[in-house]
Coordinates of C-alpha atoms and ligand atoms in Angstrom, one line a residue:
M1255 CA -7.8 -7.8 7.6
S1256 CA -5.3 -10.0 7.5
K1257 CA -2.5 -9.6 10.3
F1258 CA 1.3 -9.1 9.7
R1259 CA 2.6 -11.4 11.9
I1260 CA 5.9 -10.0 13.8
G1261 CA 8.4 -12.2 15.7
L1262 CA 10.6 -9.6 17.9
I1263 CA 14.1 -10.4 18.1
G1264 CA 16.0 -8.0 20.9
C1265 CA 14.1 -7.3 24.0
G1266 CA 16.3 -4.5 25.4
V1267 CA 15.9 -0.7 25.9
I1268 CA 14.5 0.4 22.5
S1269 CA 11.9 -2.4 22.2
D1270 CA 9.3 -0.9 24.5
I1271 CA 8.6 2.2 21.9
Y1272 CA 8.3 -0.4 19.1
L1273 CA 6.0 -2.4 21.1
K1274 CA 3.8 0.7 21.9
T1275 CA 3.7 1.8 18.3
C1276 CA 3.2 -1.6 16.8
Q1277 CA -0.4 -1.6 19.4
K1278 CA -1.3 1.4 17.5
F1279 CA -1.8 -0.3 13.9
D1280 CA -4.5 -2.9 13.3
I1281 CA -2.3 -4.6 10.7
L1282 CA 0.4 -5.1 13.0
D1283 CA 0.6 -8.4 15.6
V1284 CA 3.3 -9.0 17.5
V1285 CA 3.2 -13.1 18.1
A1286 CA 6.2 -13.9 19.8
C1287 CA 9.5 -12.2 21.3
A1288 CA 13.2 -13.6 21.8
S1289 CA 16.6 -12.3 23.2
L1290 CA 19.9 -13.9 24.8
D1291 CA 18.3 -13.5 27.8
V1292 CA 15.2 -15.9 28.2
D1293 CA 14.1 -13.8 31.6
E1294 CA 14.6 -10.4 29.5
A1295 CA 12.4 -12.1 26.7
M1296 CA 10.0 -13.5 29.3
A1297 CA 9.3 -10.3 31.1
K1298 CA 8.9 -8.5 27.9
A1299 CA 6.1 -10.7 26.7
K1300 CA 4.6 -10.6 30.1
A1301 CA 4.7 -6.4 30.1
W1302 CA 3.2 -6.2 26.5
N1303 CA 1.0 -9.6 26.2
I1304 CA 3.0 -11.1 23.5
P1305 CA 1.6 -14.8 23.4
T1306 CA 5.2 -16.5 23.1
A1307 CA 8.7 -15.9 24.5
C1308 CA 11.3 -18.2 23.0
S1309 CA 14.4 -18.1 21.5
P1310 CA 15.5 -16.3 18.6
E1311 CA 16.0 -19.5 16.5
E1312 CA 12.6 -20.3 17.2
I1313 CA 11.4 -17.3 15.7
I1314 CA 13.5 -17.6 12.6
Q1315 CA 12.1 -21.3 12.2
D1316 CA 8.6 -20.2 12.7
A1317 CA 6.6 -20.8 9.8
D1318 CA 3.8 -18.5 10.9
I1319 CA 5.7 -15.3 11.4
D1320 CA 5.9 -13.1 8.7
C1321 CA 8.4 -10.7 9.5
V1322 CA 11.2 -10.5 12.2
L1323 CA 11.7 -7.0 13.7
N1324 CA 15.4 -7.2 14.3
L1325 CA 16.1 -5.1 17.6
T1326 CA 19.6 -6.4 18.4
V1327 CA 22.5 -4.7 18.8
P1328 CA 24.6 -3.7 15.6
A1329 CA 27.1 -6.4 15.5
A1330 CA 24.1 -9.0 15.5
H1331 CA 22.2 -7.2 12.9
A1332 CA 23.1 -8.9 9.3
E1333 CA 23.4 -12.2 11.1
I1334 CA 20.0 -12.1 12.1
S1335 CA 18.5 -10.4 9.1
L1336 CA 20.3 -13.0 6.5
A1337 CA 18.8 -15.8 8.8
A1338 CA 15.3 -14.4 8.8
L1339 CA 15.5 -13.8 5.3
G1340 CA 16.9 -17.1 4.7
A1341 CA 14.0 -19.0 6.5
G1342 CA 11.5 -16.6 4.1
K1343 CA 10.6 -13.7 6.5
H1344 CA 10.5 -10.1 5.8
V1345 CA 12.6 -8.0 7.9
Y1346 CA 12.8 -4.8 9.4
S1347 CA 15.8 -3.9 11.4
E1348 CA 17.0 -1.2 13.6
K1349 CA 20.2 1.1 12.5
P1350 CA 22.8 0.6 11.3
F1351 CA 21.6 -1.5 8.6
A1352 CA 25.1 -3.8 8.6
T1353 CA 28.5 -3.4 10.2
D1354 CA 30.2 -4.3 7.0
I1355 CA 29.3 -3.2 3.4
D1356 CA 29.6 -7.0 2.2
D1357 CA 27.0 -8.0 4.5
G1358 CA 24.8 -5.4 3.6
K1359 CA 25.0 -6.3 0.1
K1360 CA 24.4 -9.8 1.0
I1361 CA 21.1 -8.4 2.6
L1362 CA 19.8 -6.8 -0.1
E1363 CA 20.6 -9.3 -2.6
L1364 CA 18.9 -12.4 -0.7
A1365 CA 15.8 -10.3 -0.1
A1366 CA 15.7 -9.4 -3.8
S1367 CA 16.3 -13.2 -5.0
K1368 CA 13.3 -14.5 -2.7
G1369 CA 11.1 -11.8 -3.2
L1370 CA 11.0 -10.7 0.2
Y1371 CA 11.1 -6.9 2.0
V1372 CA 13.7 -5.3 4.1
G1373 CA 12.9 -2.2 5.8
N1374 CA 15.3 -0.4 8.4
A1375 CA 15.2 2.3 10.8
P1376 CA 15.5 5.4 11.2
D1377 CA 11.4 5.9 10.3
T1378 CA 11.9 9.5 11.8
F1379 CA 11.6 10.9 8.3
L1380 CA 7.9 9.7 8.3
G1381 CA 7.2 11.9 11.3
G1382 CA 5.3 15.1 11.2
R1383 CA 8.2 17.2 11.2
M1384 CA 10.3 15.9 8.3
Q1385 CA 6.7 15.5 6.6
T1386 CA 6.4 19.1 6.7
C1387 CA 9.7 19.7 5.5
R1388 CA 9.1 17.4 2.6
R1389 CA 5.8 19.3 1.9
V1390 CA 7.4 22.6 1.8
I1391 CA 10.3 22.0 -0.1
D1392 CA 8.1 20.2 -2.6
E1393 CA 5.9 23.2 -2.7
G1394 CA 8.9 25.5 -3.4
L1395 CA 9.2 27.5 -0.2
I1396 CA 13.2 27.7 -0.1
G1397 CA 13.3 27.2 -3.9
E1398 CA 15.8 24.9 -5.2
P1399 CA 17.6 23.1 -2.3
T1400 CA 21.5 23.9 -2.5
G1401 CA 23.0 22.4 0.8
V1402 CA 22.4 20.9 4.3
S1403 CA 24.0 20.9 7.7
A1404 CA 23.5 18.6 10.3
F1405 CA 25.5 18.5 13.6
A1406 CA 25.0 16.5 17.2
G1407 CA 27.1 17.1 19.7
T1408 CA 27.1 14.7 22.9
H1409 CA 29.1 12.9 25.0
G1410 CA 27.9 9.6 24.1
V1411 CA 25.3 7.0 26.0
E1412 CA 27.1 5.7 29.0
R1413 CA 25.5 8.3 31.4
H1414 CA 21.8 6.6 30.3
H1415 CA 22.4 3.1 28.7
P1416 CA 22.5 0.2 31.0
N1417 CA 24.9 -1.6 28.5
P1418 CA 26.4 1.0 26.6
D1419 CA 29.5 -1.3 25.6
F1420 CA 28.0 -2.1 21.8
Y1421 CA 28.2 1.8 21.1
Y1422 CA 31.9 1.9 21.2
K1423 CA 32.4 -1.4 19.2
P1424 CA 32.2 -1.8 15.4
G1425 CA 29.0 -0.8 14.1
G1426 CA 28.7 1.7 16.9
G1427 CA 30.4 5.2 17.1
P1428 CA 28.3 8.6 16.8
L1429 CA 28.3 8.3 13.0
L1430 CA 26.8 4.9 12.6
D1431 CA 24.4 5.6 15.5
L1432 CA 23.4 9.1 15.2
G1433 CA 23.9 9.9 11.3
P1434 CA 21.2 7.5 9.7
Y1435 CA 18.5 10.4 11.6
Y1436 CA 20.1 13.0 9.9
L1437 CA 21.3 11.3 6.5
T1438 CA 17.9 9.3 6.2
A1439 CA 15.9 12.9 6.7
M1440 CA 18.6 14.7 4.1
I1441 CA 18.4 11.9 1.3
S1442 CA 14.2 11.8 1.9
L1443 CA 14.3 15.2 0.9
L1444 CA 17.2 15.9 -1.6
G1445 CA 17.7 12.4 -2.8
P1446 CA 20.5 10.4 -3.3
V1447 CA 24.2 11.3 -2.3
A1448 CA 26.9 11.1 -5.0
R1449 CA 30.2 11.6 -3.2
S1450 CA 31.1 11.7 0.9
C1451 CA 34.5 12.1 2.7
G1452 CA 35.4 13.4 6.0
F1453 CA 37.7 12.9 9.0
A1454 CA 37.3 11.0 12.2
K1455 CA 39.1 10.6 15.5
R1456 CA 39.0 8.5 18.5
T1457 CA 39.4 10.8 21.3
F1458 CA 39.4 8.4 24.3
D1459 CA 40.5 4.7 24.6
E1460 CA 38.7 3.9 27.1
R1461 CA 35.2 5.3 28.9
M1462 CA 33.7 4.7 32.4
I1463 CA 29.9 3.4 32.2
E1464 CA 28.1 6.0 34.7
S1465 CA 24.8 4.6 34.2
K1466 CA 23.4 1.7 36.8
P1467 CA 23.7 -1.0 37.3
R1468 CA 27.3 -1.2 35.9
H1469 CA 28.5 1.8 37.3
G1470 CA 32.4 2.0 37.5
E1471 CA 33.4 -0.7 34.8
M1472 CA 35.4 0.6 31.9
M1473 CA 34.9 -0.2 28.4
Q1474 CA 37.5 -0.1 25.6
V1475 CA 36.7 2.4 22.8
E1476 CA 37.1 0.6 19.5
V1477 CA 35.4 3.3 16.8
D1478 CA 36.0 6.9 16.0
T1479 CA 34.0 9.2 18.2
H1480 CA 34.3 12.3 16.7
V1481 CA 33.4 12.6 13.0
C1482 CA 32.9 15.3 10.6
G1483 CA 31.9 14.7 7.2
T1484 CA 31.3 16.3 3.8
L1485 CA 28.7 15.2 1.0
E1486 CA 27.9 16.2 -2.3
F1487 CA 24.2 14.8 -3.5
A1488 CA 23.6 13.5 -7.1
N1489 CA 21.2 16.7 -7.5
G1490 CA 24.5 19.1 -6.9
A1491 CA 23.7 20.3 -3.5
I1492 CA 26.1 20.2 -1.3
G1493 CA 26.5 19.1 2.6
S1494 CA 28.4 19.2 6.1
M1495 CA 27.8 16.9 9.1
M1496 CA 29.5 16.6 12.5
M1497 CA 28.5 13.4 14.6
S1498 CA 30.4 13.2 18.3
F1499 CA 30.5 11.6 21.5
D1500 CA 33.1 13.5 22.5
I1501 CA 31.6 16.7 23.2
W1502 CA 30.5 17.8 26.7
D1503 CA 27.8 20.6 25.9
S1504 CA 26.8 22.3 22.7
Q1505 CA 23.9 24.4 21.6
L1506 CA 23.7 21.7 18.6
P1507 CA 22.0 19.3 17.4
R1508 CA 20.1 20.8 14.6
L1509 CA 19.6 20.1 11.0
E1510 CA 19.5 23.0 8.5
I1511 CA 18.2 23.0 4.7
Y1512 CA 19.5 25.7 2.8
G1513 CA 17.6 26.8 -0.9
T1514 CA 18.0 29.4 -3.3
K1515 CA 15.0 31.2 -1.6
G1516 CA 15.2 30.2 2.1
T1517 CA 16.4 28.1 5.1
L1518 CA 14.7 25.5 7.0
C1519 CA 16.1 25.4 10.6
I1520 CA 15.1 22.0 12.4
P1521 CA 16.8 22.0 16.0
D1522 CA 16.9 18.5 17.6
P1523 CA 16.0 17.1 20.1
D1524 CA 13.3 19.2 19.9
P1525 CA 12.4 20.6 23.8
V1526 CA 8.9 19.5 23.8
H1527 CA 9.0 16.1 22.1
G1528 CA 12.6 15.4 23.1
T1529 CA 13.6 12.5 20.1
N1530 CA 15.4 12.4 17.2
I1531 CA 13.2 14.6 14.7
F1532 CA 9.5 12.7 14.8
G1533 CA 7.8 16.0 16.1
G1534 CA 8.7 19.5 17.2
E1535 CA 8.8 22.9 14.7
V1536 CA 9.9 23.6 11.7
Y1537 CA 11.3 26.9 11.5
F1538 CA 12.1 28.8 8.0
K1539 CA 13.2 32.3 6.6
T1540 CA 13.1 33.7 3.2
R1541 CA 14.6 36.5 1.7
E1542 CA 12.0 38.6 3.1
T1543 CA 12.7 38.1 6.4
A1544 CA 16.5 37.1 6.5
R1545 CA 19.1 39.1 7.9
W1546 CA 21.0 41.2 5.2
T1547 CA 24.3 41.7 7.5
Y1548 CA 26.3 39.5 9.6
K1549 CA 25.3 40.6 13.1
P1550 CA 26.3 38.9 16.3
R1551 CA 23.9 35.9 16.6
V1552 CA 20.5 36.2 18.5
Q1553 CA 20.0 33.4 20.9
G1554 CA 17.0 31.3 20.2
L1555 CA 14.8 31.3 17.2
E1556 CA 12.4 34.1 18.0
E1557 CA 12.5 35.7 14.9
W1558 CA 12.0 32.7 12.6
D1559 CA 8.9 31.8 11.3
V1560 CA 6.9 28.6 12.3
I1561 CA 5.5 26.5 9.3
E1562 CA 2.3 25.1 10.1
N1563 CA 2.4 21.3 10.8
L1564 CA -0.3 19.5 9.0
H1565 CA 0.8 15.8 9.7
G1566 CA 0.6 12.9 12.2
Y1567 CA 3.4 11.2 14.4
N1568 CA 5.0 13.9 16.1
E1569 CA 5.2 11.9 19.0
D1570 CA 8.3 8.9 19.3
S1571 CA 6.6 6.6 16.9
R1572 CA 9.5 3.9 16.1
G1573 CA 7.9 1.2 13.9
L1574 CA 5.8 3.6 11.8
G1575 CA 7.8 2.2 9.3
L1576 CA 7.2 -1.3 10.0
A1577 CA 3.6 -0.5 9.7
D1578 CA 4.1 1.1 6.3
L1579 CA 6.0 -2.2 5.4
A1580 CA 3.2 -4.3 6.3
Y1581 CA 0.7 -2.4 4.0
A1582 CA 3.5 -2.0 1.2
V1583 CA 3.7 -6.2 1.3
R1584 CA 0.3 -6.4 1.1
D1585 CA -0.1 -3.9 -1.8
G1586 CA 3.3 -5.0 -3.5
R1587 CA 4.3 -1.4 -3.5
P1588 CA 7.7 -0.1 -2.2
A1589 CA 8.2 0.1 1.5
R1590 CA 9.2 3.9 2.6
A1591 CA 11.9 3.0 4.9
N1592 CA 13.6 0.7 3.1
G1593 CA 16.5 -1.5 2.9
E1594 CA 17.8 0.2 -0.6
M1595 CA 17.7 3.9 1.3
A1596 CA 19.1 2.1 4.8
F1597 CA 22.1 0.6 2.8
H1598 CA 22.8 3.8 0.9
V1599 CA 23.0 5.6 4.2
F1600 CA 25.2 2.8 5.2
D1601 CA 27.6 3.0 2.2
I1602 CA 27.5 6.9 2.6
M1603 CA 28.8 6.5 6.4
M1604 CA 31.4 4.0 5.6
G1605 CA 32.6 6.2 2.8
M1606 CA 33.0 9.1 5.4
L1607 CA 35.1 6.7 7.9
E1608 CA 37.4 5.4 4.9
A1609 CA 38.3 8.4 3.0
P1610 CA 40.9 9.9 5.7
K1611 CA 42.6 6.5 5.6
V1612 CA 42.8 6.6 1.8
G1613 CA 42.9 10.2 1.2
A1614 CA 40.2 10.4 -1.3
Y1615 CA 36.8 11.0 -1.6
S1616 CA 34.4 8.0 -1.7
V1617 CA 32.5 7.4 -4.7
L1618 CA 29.4 5.7 -4.1
N1619 CA 28.4 3.0 -5.9
S1620 CA 25.0 2.6 -4.3
T1621 CA 21.8 4.7 -4.7
C1622 CA 18.1 4.9 -4.0
T1623 CA 14.9 6.7 -5.0
I1624 CA 13.4 9.1 -2.8
P1625 CA 10.4 7.8 -0.9
L1626 CA 7.2 8.9 -1.7
P1627 CA 5.6 11.1 1.2
L1628 CA 3.7 9.6 4.2
P1629 CA -0.2 10.5 3.2
E1630 CA -1.5 12.8 6.1
N1631 CA -3.9 10.4 6.9
F1632 CA -2.1 7.1 7.4
P1633 CA -3.2 4.4 8.0
Q1634 CA -6.7 5.2 7.1
S1635 CA -5.2 6.1 3.6
E1636 CA -4.4 2.3 3.4
V1637 CA -7.8 1.1 4.2
Q1638 CA -9.2 -1.2 1.3
Ligands
NAD2073 N1 18.7 2.6 23.2 C1 18.2 3.7 22.6 O1 18.1 4.7 23.1 C2 18.1 3.2 20.8 C3 17.5 4.2 20.0 C4 17.3 4.0 18.9 C5 17.7 3.0 18.2 N2 18.5 2.2 19.0 C6 19.1 0.6 18.3 O2 18.2 -0.2 18.8 C7 19.6 -1.6 18.6 C8 19.0 -2.1 20.1 O3 19.3 -1.0 21.1 P1 19.0 -1.2 22.7 O4 19.3 0.0 23.3 O5 17.7 -2.0 22.6 O6 20.0 -2.3 22.9 P2 20.1 -3.5 24.2 O7 21.7 -3.7 24.5 O8 19.3 -2.6 25.5 O9 19.3 -4.7 23.7 C9 19.6 -5.5 22.8 C10 18.8 -7.0 22.6 O10 19.4 -7.7 21.6 C11 19.9 -9.0 21.8 N3 20.9 -9.6 21.3 C12 22.0 -9.0 21.3 N4 22.7 -9.9 20.6 C13 22.0 -11.0 19.8 C14 21.9 -12.0 19.2 N5 23.0 -12.2 18.5 N6 20.7 -12.8 18.9 C15 19.7 -12.3 19.4 N7 19.6 -11.4 20.3 C16 20.4 -10.5 20.5 C17 20.1 -8.7 23.5 O11 19.7 -10.1 24.2 C18 19.1 -7.7 23.8 O12 17.5 -8.1 24.2 C19 20.5 -1.0 18.3 O13 20.9 -1.0 16.8 C20 20.6 0.8 18.6 O14 21.5 1.4 17.8 C21 18.9 2.2 20.2

């Protein structure tokens, strides 16, 4: 089988899980890595047996590389993606898709004009947990989907990330950081969003880095850090979400999906698997098992039924979407974690942040198609 040759740009915190996932797929071959910091790139190459550590420009210009894996900070996503596409390479990028709507459009237009693929994180919706939701929704367990709620309340990232600055600069903030996991999951189940609106605020002007090695340094906060939004899906379902870096502790986060016949409940992070949505239980209630009165809430989910999970990728599998994209390129079919959907998610979020400034809903110009479910036996399903 001919390999899909990957050049990694961005060798920071998230790159290890991608490199681990890449090793699981025969079709993927990471042939070079680059970062702004040469020592960091060299250490990454050594740790993961990557043949070449070089500059980002050398990866962009290397004619033997098929695809750039863009794991840079949000402010650099569009610049790197556009340069890679300009040099004739496919791109798979971390979220958010861009930091500016016009840049996002340019990425899609350039890819289309050159016949290249754009893939984008998150790919958590391809994990066993969301694929379980997809299967039972398609089978009619909860009837017609009518609504969703997604809530994630944290106190930011400055306690664990060594360089948390980018989370508080344009392109950062809880909505653009956490929102894509929940919105992509919702859209992969319910389809595109027609209108969005919301309220957003910045609670703290500056925040202190509490992780090592920069403990004690202050960061200026340039983005809203507590966001409440509302969604109207094209199919008529409605949704609410709250993404925050200003909440000290909470029984949230979770994602819930409501239908005419039942509810799916997806607490996140899962206590066992511990990361946004790939794995973990999917709980459900139907008319037969639901409470009939509004009683005081019972802690925990002991009264809920659990759906059998028949799907793979229940562990952190960031990069699964890149493997799917590699097969998509080979076979000329759409990639599941694709740029069209990622841009739509970005457009929804920017609309949500814009709405309170203009005092109106954002009517979305973008849309996307619902990706096909991931076959239960992926990647054996792709063997020719
Ligand atoms: N850290 C996490 O837990 C996590 C989880 C999921 C997604 N992400 C996303 O992954 C991306 C990277 O996050 P991270 O935590 O690995 O960041 P990081 O700060 O640890 O690493 C960023 C890397 O990008 C490189 N870089 C920055 N600007 C560049 C430029 N202009 N050209 C080339 N290289 C550049 C840096 O040298 C560094 O290697 C972000 O978009 C983030 O939202 C992070």
